[in-house]
Amino acid sequence: MLPDLQYSAIRYESFAQDILAPLAFPVHASLSLTWSRPKGLDRPSFASASKLKYAPCAIGTRWGPVWSTAWFRVRGKVPASMRGFPVGLRFSSGTEGTLWVNGEPVHGFDPYRDFALLIPRAKGGETIDCFVEAACNLPLGISTFWWDHPEQHARWKEENPGRVEVCELVAYDHDAWAIGQDFDSARRLMLALDASDPRAKEIDAGLRALHASIPAAAPRTALRTARKSLDQILLGSRRDADSTCNAVGHAHIDTAWLWPLVETR
């Protein structure tokens, strides 16, 4: 039998994924998606790729083989319903990718990062026309790890491991996104603590009360009070238990051998 805190964590994880996470993108709009496949393992420049012939591409399309490249073109217009919102592109080819806007690389995609901001504040009616250069590999070459889903392990042993998973225009609500992130951060902190730690029990009680206060059918109505509750949960009642968080960047230069030499260079 799982300890009580682990049962709580499972319930909170589902709530964060199914109820809170979708609030970050309150408006969705479809986009035109076409693609072009360079021959073999060719890696054309943007100037060359933008002149290739593009054909319609559907969500769910599988592609490969590993180390190959595909270019996607994304086009559409910002609907009036997104007026006043920050607007971005959600895109995933199931692999790594680079977003090109006006001929410049501006953002990276991978299986864990599928959102790129395009317009800080939309007026409605803006034209969207951008490209994604997708590489059929993962953040660490084509390696999968023990924590990856079994489906991902199986897919990356197949001939066409890439998969077009999403391509849509979305309005972005940063405050809602932050609440979802903080809720899940509190959940993870609770799990990292010993089950007997009073702080773990305090977080569990706070998240349980917050969970109960947010109606699943209309969660957006409770976001303002949720923000205040989350701040208190993360701050805690013991000021002598404050933590310091240091963000330290790093580069896995020791993993260069996981890519073909042409990629590493």
mmCIF file of N, CA and C in Angstrom, residues 2-3 10 35 42 48 96 103 108 121 129 143 157 161 167-168 177-178 182 192 195 214 219 238 242 244 252 259:
data_model
loop_
_atom_site.group_PDB
_atom_site.id
_atom_site.type_symbol
_atom_site.label_atom_id
_atom_site.label_comp_id
_atom_site.label_asym_id
_atom_site.label_seq_id
_atom_site.Cartn_x
_atom_site.Cartn_y
_atom_site.Cartn_z
ATOM 1 N N LEU A 2 0.514 2.212 -0.819
ATOM 2 C CA LEU A 2 1.282 3.452 -0.892
ATOM 3 C C LEU A 2 1.042 4.321 0.343
ATOM 4 N N PRO A 3 2.065 5.041 0.780
ATOM 5 C CA PRO A 3 1.863 5.997 1.879
ATOM 6 C C PRO A 3 0.854 7.069 1.475
ATOM 7 N N ILE A 10 -0.414 11.665 -6.318
ATOM 8 C CA ILE A 10 -1.018 11.155 -7.551
ATOM 9 C C ILE A 10 -2.273 11.958 -7.890
ATOM 10 N N TRP A 35 4.579 20.426 -45.209
ATOM 11 C CA TRP A 35 5.948 20.015 -44.924
ATOM 12 C C TRP A 35 6.690 19.606 -46.172
ATOM 13 N N ASP A 42 20.167 15.080 -45.943
ATOM 14 C CA ASP A 42 20.510 16.463 -46.281
ATOM 15 C C ASP A 42 19.958 17.420 -45.225
ATOM 16 N N SER A 48 17.471 27.760 -48.609
ATOM 17 C CA SER A 48 17.139 26.675 -49.541
ATOM 18 C C SER A 48 15.816 26.020 -49.171
ATOM 19 N N GLU A 96 13.327 17.085 -31.725
ATOM 20 C CA GLU A 96 13.823 18.449 -31.591
ATOM 21 C C GLU A 96 13.448 19.265 -32.820
ATOM 22 N N GLY A 103 12.935 34.445 -41.307
ATOM 23 C CA GLY A 103 14.260 33.985 -41.710
ATOM 24 C C GLY A 103 15.274 33.857 -40.597
ATOM 25 N N GLY A 108 13.491 27.039 -29.699
ATOM 26 C CA GLY A 108 13.688 25.605 -29.843
ATOM 27 C C GLY A 108 12.493 24.811 -29.344
ATOM 28 N N ARG A 121 1.150 41.004 -27.611
ATOM 29 C CA ARG A 121 -0.243 41.416 -27.387
ATOM 30 C C ARG A 121 -0.920 41.508 -28.746
ATOM 31 N N ASP A 129 3.120 33.238 -40.505
ATOM 32 C CA ASP A 129 3.816 32.507 -41.570
ATOM 33 C C ASP A 129 5.232 32.217 -41.078
ATOM 34 N N SER A 143 18.896 8.589 -27.715
ATOM 35 C CA SER A 143 18.890 7.794 -26.486
ATOM 36 C C SER A 143 17.589 7.999 -25.722
ATOM 37 N N LYS A 157 12.658 2.827 -31.580
ATOM 38 C CA LYS A 157 13.282 1.651 -32.189
ATOM 39 C C LYS A 157 12.699 1.386 -33.578
ATOM 40 N N PRO A 161 10.418 7.240 -36.081
ATOM 41 C CA PRO A 161 10.091 7.578 -34.695
ATOM 42 C C PRO A 161 9.477 8.958 -34.504
ATOM 43 N N CYS A 167 -0.069 21.230 -33.681
ATOM 44 C CA CYS A 167 0.251 22.464 -34.398
ATOM 45 C C CYS A 167 -0.979 23.350 -34.303
ATOM 46 N N GLU A 168 -0.936 24.338 -33.434
ATOM 47 C CA GLU A 168 -2.083 25.213 -33.234
ATOM 48 C C GLU A 168 -1.630 26.571 -32.728
ATOM 49 N N TRP A 177 -0.723 29.856 -16.191
ATOM 50 C CA TRP A 177 0.414 28.945 -16.348
ATOM 51 C C TRP A 177 1.237 28.889 -15.068
ATOM 52 N N ALA A 178 1.496 30.052 -14.459
ATOM 53 C CA ALA A 178 2.312 30.115 -13.249
ATOM 54 C C ALA A 178 1.648 29.381 -12.090
ATOM 55 N N ASP A 182 3.370 26.360 -10.083
ATOM 56 C CA ASP A 182 3.599 26.445 -8.645
ATOM 57 C C ASP A 182 2.874 25.329 -7.896
ATOM 58 N N ALA A 192 9.444 15.233 -2.004
ATOM 59 C CA ALA A 192 10.880 15.197 -1.718
ATOM 60 C C ALA A 192 11.165 15.169 -0.218
ATOM 61 N N ALA A 195 8.098 11.706 4.881
ATOM 62 C CA ALA A 195 6.661 11.674 5.180
ATOM 63 C C ALA A 195 6.353 12.159 6.594
ATOM 64 N N ILE A 214 -11.237 24.739 -5.863
ATOM 65 C CA ILE A 214 -11.268 25.041 -7.293
ATOM 66 C C ILE A 214 -12.266 24.123 -7.982
ATOM 67 N N PRO A 219 -12.781 26.168 -13.299
ATOM 68 C CA PRO A 219 -11.601 26.462 -12.475
ATOM 69 C C PRO A 219 -11.093 27.894 -12.598
ATOM 70 N N ARG A 238 6.757 28.335 8.784
ATOM 71 C CA ARG A 238 8.028 28.482 9.512
ATOM 72 C C ARG A 238 8.990 29.335 8.698
ATOM 73 N N ASP A 242 13.022 28.807 5.434
ATOM 74 C CA ASP A 242 13.109 29.337 4.070
ATOM 75 C C ASP A 242 14.246 28.675 3.300
ATOM 76 N N THR A 244 16.741 28.602 -0.328
ATOM 77 C CA THR A 244 17.331 29.400 -1.398
ATOM 78 C C THR A 244 17.433 28.536 -2.642
ATOM 79 N N HIS A 252 26.003 19.844 -21.701
ATOM 80 C CA HIS A 252 26.469 18.451 -21.740
ATOM 81 C C HIS A 252 27.467 18.269 -22.880
ATOM 82 N N TRP A 259 25.706 12.167 -31.185
ATOM 83 C CA TRP A 259 25.231 12.617 -32.484
ATOM 84 C C TRP A 259 26.243 12.235 -33.569
#
